[in-house]
Short mmCIF file of N, CA and C in Angstrom, two decimals:
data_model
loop_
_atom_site.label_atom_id
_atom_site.label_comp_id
_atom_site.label_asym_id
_atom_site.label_seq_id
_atom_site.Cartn_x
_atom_site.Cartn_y
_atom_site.Cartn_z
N UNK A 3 8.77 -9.69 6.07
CA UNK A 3 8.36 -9.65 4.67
C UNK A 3 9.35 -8.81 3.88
N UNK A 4 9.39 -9.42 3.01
CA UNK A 4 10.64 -8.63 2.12
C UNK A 4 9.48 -7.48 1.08
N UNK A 5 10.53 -6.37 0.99
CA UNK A 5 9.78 -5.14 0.45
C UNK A 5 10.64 -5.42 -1.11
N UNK A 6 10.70 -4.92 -2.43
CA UNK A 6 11.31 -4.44 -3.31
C UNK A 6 11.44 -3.30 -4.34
N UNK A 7 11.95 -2.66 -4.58
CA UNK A 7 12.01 -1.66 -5.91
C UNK A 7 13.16 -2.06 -6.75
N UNK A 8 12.42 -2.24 -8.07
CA UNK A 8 13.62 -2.39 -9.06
C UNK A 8 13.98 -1.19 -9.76
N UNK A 9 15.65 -1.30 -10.35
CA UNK A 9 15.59 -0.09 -11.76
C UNK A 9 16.67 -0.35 -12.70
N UNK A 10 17.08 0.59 -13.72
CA UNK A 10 18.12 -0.05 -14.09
C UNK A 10 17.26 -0.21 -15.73
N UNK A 11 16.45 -0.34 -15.91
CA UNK A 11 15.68 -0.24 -17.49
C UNK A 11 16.05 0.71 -18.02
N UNK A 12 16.09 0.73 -19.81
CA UNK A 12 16.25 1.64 -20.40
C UNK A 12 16.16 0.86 -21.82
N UNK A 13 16.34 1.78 -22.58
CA UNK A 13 16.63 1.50 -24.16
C UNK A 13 17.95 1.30 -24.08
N UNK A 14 18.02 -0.08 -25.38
CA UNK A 14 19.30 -0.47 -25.97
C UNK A 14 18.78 -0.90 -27.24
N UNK A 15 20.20 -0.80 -27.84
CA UNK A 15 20.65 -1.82 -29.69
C UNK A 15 20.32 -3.71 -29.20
N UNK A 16 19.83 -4.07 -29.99
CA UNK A 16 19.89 -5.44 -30.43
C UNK A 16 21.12 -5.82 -29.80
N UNK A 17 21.58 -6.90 -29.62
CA UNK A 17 23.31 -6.94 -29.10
C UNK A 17 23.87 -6.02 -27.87
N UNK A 18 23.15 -5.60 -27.67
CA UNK A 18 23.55 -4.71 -26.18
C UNK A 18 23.47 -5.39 -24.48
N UNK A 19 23.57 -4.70 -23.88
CA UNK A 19 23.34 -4.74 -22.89
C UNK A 19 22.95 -4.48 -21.46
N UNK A 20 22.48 -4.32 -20.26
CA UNK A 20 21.86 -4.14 -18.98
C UNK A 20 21.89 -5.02 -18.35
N UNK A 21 22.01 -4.12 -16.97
CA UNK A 21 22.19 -4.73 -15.47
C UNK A 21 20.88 -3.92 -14.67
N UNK A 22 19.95 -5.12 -14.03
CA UNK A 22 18.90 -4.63 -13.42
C UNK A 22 19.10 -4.93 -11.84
N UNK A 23 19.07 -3.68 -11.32
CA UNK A 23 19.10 -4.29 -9.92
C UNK A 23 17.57 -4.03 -9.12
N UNK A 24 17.51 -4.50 -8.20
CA UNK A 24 16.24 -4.79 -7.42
C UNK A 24 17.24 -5.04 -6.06
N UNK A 25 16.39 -3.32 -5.35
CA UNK A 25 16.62 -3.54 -3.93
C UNK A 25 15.80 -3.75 -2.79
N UNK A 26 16.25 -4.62 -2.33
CA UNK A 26 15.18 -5.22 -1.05
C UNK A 26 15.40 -5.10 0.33
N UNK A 27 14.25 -5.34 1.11
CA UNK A 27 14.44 -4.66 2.66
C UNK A 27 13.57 -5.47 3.62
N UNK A 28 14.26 -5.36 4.64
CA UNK A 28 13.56 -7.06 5.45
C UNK A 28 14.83 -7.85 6.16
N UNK A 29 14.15 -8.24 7.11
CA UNK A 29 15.00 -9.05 7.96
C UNK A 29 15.72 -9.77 7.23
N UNK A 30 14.67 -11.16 6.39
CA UNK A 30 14.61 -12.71 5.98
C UNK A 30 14.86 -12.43 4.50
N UNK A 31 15.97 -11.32 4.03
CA UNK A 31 16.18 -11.24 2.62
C UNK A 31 17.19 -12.40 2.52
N UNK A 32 18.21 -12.79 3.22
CA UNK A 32 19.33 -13.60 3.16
C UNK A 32 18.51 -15.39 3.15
N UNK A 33 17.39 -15.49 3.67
CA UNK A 33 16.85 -16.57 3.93
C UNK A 33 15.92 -16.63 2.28
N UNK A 34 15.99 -16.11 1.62
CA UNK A 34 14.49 -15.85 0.98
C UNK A 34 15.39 -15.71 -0.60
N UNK A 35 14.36 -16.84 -1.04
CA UNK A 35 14.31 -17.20 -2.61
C UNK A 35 14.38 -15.80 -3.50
N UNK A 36 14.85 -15.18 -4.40
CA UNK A 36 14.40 -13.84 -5.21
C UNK A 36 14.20 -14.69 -6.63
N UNK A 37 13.80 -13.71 -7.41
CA UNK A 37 13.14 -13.73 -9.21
C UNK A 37 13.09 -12.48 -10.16
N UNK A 38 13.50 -12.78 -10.94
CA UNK A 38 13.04 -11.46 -12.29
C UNK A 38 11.89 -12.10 -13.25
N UNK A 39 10.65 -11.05 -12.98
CA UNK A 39 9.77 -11.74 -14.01
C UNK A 39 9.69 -10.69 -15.17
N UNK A 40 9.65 -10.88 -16.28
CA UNK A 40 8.60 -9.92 -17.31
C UNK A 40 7.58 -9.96 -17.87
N UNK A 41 7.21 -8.96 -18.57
CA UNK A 41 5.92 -9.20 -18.97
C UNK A 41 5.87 -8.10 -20.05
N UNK A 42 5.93 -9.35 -21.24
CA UNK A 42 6.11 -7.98 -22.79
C UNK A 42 4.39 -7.56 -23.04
N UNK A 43 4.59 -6.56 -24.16
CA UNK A 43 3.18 -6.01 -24.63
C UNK A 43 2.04 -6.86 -25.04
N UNK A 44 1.15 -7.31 -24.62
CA UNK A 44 0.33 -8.26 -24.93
C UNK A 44 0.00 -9.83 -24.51
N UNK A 45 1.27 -10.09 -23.73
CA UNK A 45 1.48 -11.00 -23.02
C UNK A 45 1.49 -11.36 -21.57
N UNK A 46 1.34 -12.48 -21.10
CA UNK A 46 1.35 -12.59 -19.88
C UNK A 46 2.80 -12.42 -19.23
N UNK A 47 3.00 -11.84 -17.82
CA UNK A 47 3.85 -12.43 -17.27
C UNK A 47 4.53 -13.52 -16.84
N UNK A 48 6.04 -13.79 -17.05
CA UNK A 48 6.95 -14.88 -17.24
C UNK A 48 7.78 -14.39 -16.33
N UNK A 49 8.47 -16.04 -16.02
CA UNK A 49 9.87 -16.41 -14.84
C UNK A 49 10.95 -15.59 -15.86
N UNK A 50 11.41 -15.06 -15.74
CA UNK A 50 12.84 -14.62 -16.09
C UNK A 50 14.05 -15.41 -15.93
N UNK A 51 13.85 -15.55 -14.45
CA UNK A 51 15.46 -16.47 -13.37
C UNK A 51 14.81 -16.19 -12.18
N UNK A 52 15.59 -16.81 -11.36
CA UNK A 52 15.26 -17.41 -9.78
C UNK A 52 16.41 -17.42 -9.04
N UNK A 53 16.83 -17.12 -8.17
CA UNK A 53 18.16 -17.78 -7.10
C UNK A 53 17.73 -18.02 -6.02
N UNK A 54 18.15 -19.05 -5.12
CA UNK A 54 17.38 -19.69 -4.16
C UNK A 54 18.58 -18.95 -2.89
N UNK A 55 18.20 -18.71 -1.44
CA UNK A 55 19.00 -18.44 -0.69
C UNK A 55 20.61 -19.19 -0.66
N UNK A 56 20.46 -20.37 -1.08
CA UNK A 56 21.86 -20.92 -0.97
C UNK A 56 22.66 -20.80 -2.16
N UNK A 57 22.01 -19.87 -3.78
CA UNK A 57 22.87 -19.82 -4.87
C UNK A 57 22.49 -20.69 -5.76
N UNK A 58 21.31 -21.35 -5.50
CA UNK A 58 21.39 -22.47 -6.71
C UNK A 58 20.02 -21.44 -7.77
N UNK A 59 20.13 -21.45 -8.94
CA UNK A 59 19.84 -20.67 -9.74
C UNK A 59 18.79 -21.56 -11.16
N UNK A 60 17.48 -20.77 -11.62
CA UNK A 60 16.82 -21.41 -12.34
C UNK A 60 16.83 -20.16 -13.44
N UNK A 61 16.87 -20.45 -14.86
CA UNK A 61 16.38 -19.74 -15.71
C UNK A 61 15.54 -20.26 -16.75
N UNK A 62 15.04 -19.17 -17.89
CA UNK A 62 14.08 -19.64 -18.89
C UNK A 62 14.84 -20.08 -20.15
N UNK A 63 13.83 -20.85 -20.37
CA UNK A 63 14.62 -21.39 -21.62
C UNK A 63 15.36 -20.30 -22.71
N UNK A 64 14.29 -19.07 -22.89
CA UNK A 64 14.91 -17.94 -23.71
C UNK A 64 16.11 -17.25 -23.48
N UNK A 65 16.81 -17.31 -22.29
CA UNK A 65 17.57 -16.34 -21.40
C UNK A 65 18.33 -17.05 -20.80
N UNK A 66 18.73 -18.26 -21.07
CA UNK A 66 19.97 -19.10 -20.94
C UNK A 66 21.03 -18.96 -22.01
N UNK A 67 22.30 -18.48 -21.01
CA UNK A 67 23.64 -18.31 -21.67
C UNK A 67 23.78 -16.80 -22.01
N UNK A 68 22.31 -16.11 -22.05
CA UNK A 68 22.64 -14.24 -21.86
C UNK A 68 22.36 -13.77 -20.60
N UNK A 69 21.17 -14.36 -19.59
CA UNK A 69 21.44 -13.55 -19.01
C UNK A 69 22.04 -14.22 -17.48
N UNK A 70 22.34 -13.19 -16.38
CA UNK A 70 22.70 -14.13 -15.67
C UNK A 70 22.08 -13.38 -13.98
N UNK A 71 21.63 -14.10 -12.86
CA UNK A 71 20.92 -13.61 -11.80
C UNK A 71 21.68 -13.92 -11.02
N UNK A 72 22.40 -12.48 -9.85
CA UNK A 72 23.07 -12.41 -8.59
C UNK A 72 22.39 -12.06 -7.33
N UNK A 73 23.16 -12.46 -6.69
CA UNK A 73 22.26 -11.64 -5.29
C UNK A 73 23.68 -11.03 -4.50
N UNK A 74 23.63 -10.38 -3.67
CA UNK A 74 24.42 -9.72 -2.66
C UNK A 74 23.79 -9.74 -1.47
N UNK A 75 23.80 -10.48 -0.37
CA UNK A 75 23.31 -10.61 0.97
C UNK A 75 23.34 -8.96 1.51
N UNK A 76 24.63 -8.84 1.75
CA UNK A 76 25.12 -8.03 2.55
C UNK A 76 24.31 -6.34 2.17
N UNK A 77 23.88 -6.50 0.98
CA UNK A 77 23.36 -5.19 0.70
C UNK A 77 21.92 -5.43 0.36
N UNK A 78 21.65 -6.58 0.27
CA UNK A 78 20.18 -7.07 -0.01
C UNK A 78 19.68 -6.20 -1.46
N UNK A 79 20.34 -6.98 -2.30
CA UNK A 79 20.34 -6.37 -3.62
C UNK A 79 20.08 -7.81 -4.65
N UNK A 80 19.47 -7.77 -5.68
CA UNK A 80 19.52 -8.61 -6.61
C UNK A 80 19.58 -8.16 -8.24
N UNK A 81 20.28 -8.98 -8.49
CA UNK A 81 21.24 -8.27 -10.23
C UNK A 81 20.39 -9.28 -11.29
N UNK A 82 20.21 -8.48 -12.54
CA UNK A 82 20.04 -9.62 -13.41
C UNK A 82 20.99 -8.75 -14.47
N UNK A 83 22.07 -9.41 -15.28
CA UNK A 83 22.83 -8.91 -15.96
C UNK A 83 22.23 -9.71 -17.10
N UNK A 84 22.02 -8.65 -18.60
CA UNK A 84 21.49 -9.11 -19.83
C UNK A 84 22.00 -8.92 -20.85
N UNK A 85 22.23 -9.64 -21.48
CA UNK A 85 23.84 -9.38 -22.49
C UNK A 85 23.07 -10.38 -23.99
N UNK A 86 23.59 -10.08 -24.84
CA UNK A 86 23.23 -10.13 -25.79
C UNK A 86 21.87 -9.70 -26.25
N UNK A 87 21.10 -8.76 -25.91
CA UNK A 87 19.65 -8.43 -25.92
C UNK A 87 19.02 -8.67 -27.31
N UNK A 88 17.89 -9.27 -27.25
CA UNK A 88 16.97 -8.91 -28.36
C UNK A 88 15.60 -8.30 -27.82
N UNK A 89 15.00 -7.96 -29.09
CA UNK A 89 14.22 -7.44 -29.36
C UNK A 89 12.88 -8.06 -28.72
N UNK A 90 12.91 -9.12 -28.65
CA UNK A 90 11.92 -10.10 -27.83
C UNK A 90 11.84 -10.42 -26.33
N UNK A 91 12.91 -9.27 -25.92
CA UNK A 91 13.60 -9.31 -24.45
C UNK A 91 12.91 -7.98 -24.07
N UNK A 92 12.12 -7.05 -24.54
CA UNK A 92 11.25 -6.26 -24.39
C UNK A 92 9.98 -6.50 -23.30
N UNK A 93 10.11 -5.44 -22.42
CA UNK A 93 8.63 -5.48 -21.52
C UNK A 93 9.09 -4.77 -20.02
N UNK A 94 8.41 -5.41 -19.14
CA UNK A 94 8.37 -4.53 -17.89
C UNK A 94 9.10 -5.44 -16.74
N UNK A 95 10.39 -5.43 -16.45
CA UNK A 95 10.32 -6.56 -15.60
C UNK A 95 10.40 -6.21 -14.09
N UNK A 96 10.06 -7.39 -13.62
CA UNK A 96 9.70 -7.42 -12.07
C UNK A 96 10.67 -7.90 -11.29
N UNK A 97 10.96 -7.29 -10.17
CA UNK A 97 11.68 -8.51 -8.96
C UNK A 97 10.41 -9.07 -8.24
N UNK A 98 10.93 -10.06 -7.58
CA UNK A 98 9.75 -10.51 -6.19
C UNK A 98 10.38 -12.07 -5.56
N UNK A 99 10.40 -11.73 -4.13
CA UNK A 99 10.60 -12.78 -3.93
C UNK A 99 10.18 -13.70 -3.57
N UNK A 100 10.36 -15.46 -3.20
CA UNK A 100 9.82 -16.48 -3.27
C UNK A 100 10.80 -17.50 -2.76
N UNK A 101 10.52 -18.75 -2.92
CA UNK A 101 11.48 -19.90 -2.49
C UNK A 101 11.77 -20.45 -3.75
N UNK A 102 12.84 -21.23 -4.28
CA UNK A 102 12.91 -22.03 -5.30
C UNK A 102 13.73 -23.39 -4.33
N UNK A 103 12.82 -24.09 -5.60
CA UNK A 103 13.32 -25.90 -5.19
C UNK A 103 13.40 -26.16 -6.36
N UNK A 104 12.77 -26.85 -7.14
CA UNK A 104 12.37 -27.09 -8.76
C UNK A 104 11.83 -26.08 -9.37
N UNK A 105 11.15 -25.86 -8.65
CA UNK A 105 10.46 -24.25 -9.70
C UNK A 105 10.35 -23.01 -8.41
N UNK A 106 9.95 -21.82 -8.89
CA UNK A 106 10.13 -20.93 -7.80
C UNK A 106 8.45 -20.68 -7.43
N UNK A 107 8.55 -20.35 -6.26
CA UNK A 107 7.12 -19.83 -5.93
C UNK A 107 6.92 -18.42 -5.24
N UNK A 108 6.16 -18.03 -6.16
CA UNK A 108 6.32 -16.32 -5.66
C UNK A 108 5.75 -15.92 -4.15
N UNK A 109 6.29 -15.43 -3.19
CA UNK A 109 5.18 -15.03 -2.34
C UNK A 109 5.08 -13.38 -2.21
N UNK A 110 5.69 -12.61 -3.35
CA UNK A 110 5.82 -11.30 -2.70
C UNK A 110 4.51 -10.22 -3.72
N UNK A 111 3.89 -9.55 -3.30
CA UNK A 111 3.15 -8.56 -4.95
C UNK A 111 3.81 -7.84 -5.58
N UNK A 112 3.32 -7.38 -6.62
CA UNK A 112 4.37 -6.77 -7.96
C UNK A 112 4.36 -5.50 -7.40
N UNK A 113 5.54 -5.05 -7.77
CA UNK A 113 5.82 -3.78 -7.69
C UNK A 113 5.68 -3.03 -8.98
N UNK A 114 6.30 -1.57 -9.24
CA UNK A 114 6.04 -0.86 -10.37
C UNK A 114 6.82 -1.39 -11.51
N UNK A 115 7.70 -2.45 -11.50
CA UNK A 115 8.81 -2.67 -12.46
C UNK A 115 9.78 -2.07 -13.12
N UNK A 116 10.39 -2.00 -13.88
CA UNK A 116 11.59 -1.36 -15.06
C UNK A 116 11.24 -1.57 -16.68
N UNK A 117 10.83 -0.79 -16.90
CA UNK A 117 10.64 -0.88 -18.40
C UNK A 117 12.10 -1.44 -19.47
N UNK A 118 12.31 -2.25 -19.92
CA UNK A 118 13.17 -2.58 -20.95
C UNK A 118 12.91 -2.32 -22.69
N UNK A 119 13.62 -1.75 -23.08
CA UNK A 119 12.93 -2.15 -24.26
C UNK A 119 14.40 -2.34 -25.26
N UNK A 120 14.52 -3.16 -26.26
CA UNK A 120 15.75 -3.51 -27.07
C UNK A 120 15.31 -3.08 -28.52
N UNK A 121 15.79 -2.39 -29.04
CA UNK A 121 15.44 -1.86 -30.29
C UNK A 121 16.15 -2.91 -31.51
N UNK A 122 15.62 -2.80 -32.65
CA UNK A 122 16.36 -4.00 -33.45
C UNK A 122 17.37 -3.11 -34.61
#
């Protein structure tokens, strides 16, 4: 079973940017789907991005073309780099991992997350 802690949140400007990493621990991290979810103030939690063990990669419609989701086997690490930030990019986000095919499926529980917040 894959374990995770994410970090890497903080305050930024509108137009700014962050790199969230989420480190993981476990045999079957190299075999095993990862995800960034968030979840702004009042809202439910959302897919962020996905990368599937072999690299093939899903994102949300909002967060296509800013942000972008890595993985590193070797250190069992997963990146979400966020570049152009807005203000609507605000909330708590999550790693967890899962399998992706067409859509991802979570199998891991939430951890404490990373607070983001983008100021305007």
């Amino acid at each position: 079973q894959v374990q995770v802690m994410e970090s890497g949140g903080g305050l930024v400007q509108a137009g700014g940017s962050l790199r969230l990493s989420c480190a993981a621990s476990g045999s079957l991290f190299s075999i095993t789907g990862m995800a960034w979810y968030r979840q702004a103030p009042g809202k439910q939690r959302e897919l962020v991005a996905a990368i599937g063990s072999g690299g093939n990669r899903k994102y949300a419609d909002s967060v296509k073309g800013r942000f972008t989701i890595s993985r590193d086997n070797a250190n069992k690490k997963v990146y979400l780099q966020m570049d152009s930030l807005k203000p609507e990019d605000t909330g708590v986000y999550y790693c967890n991992p899962g399998i992706l095919i067409t859509s991802f499926s979570r199998t891991g529980s939430w951890g404490q997350g990373t607070q983001v917040t983008v100021a305007s």
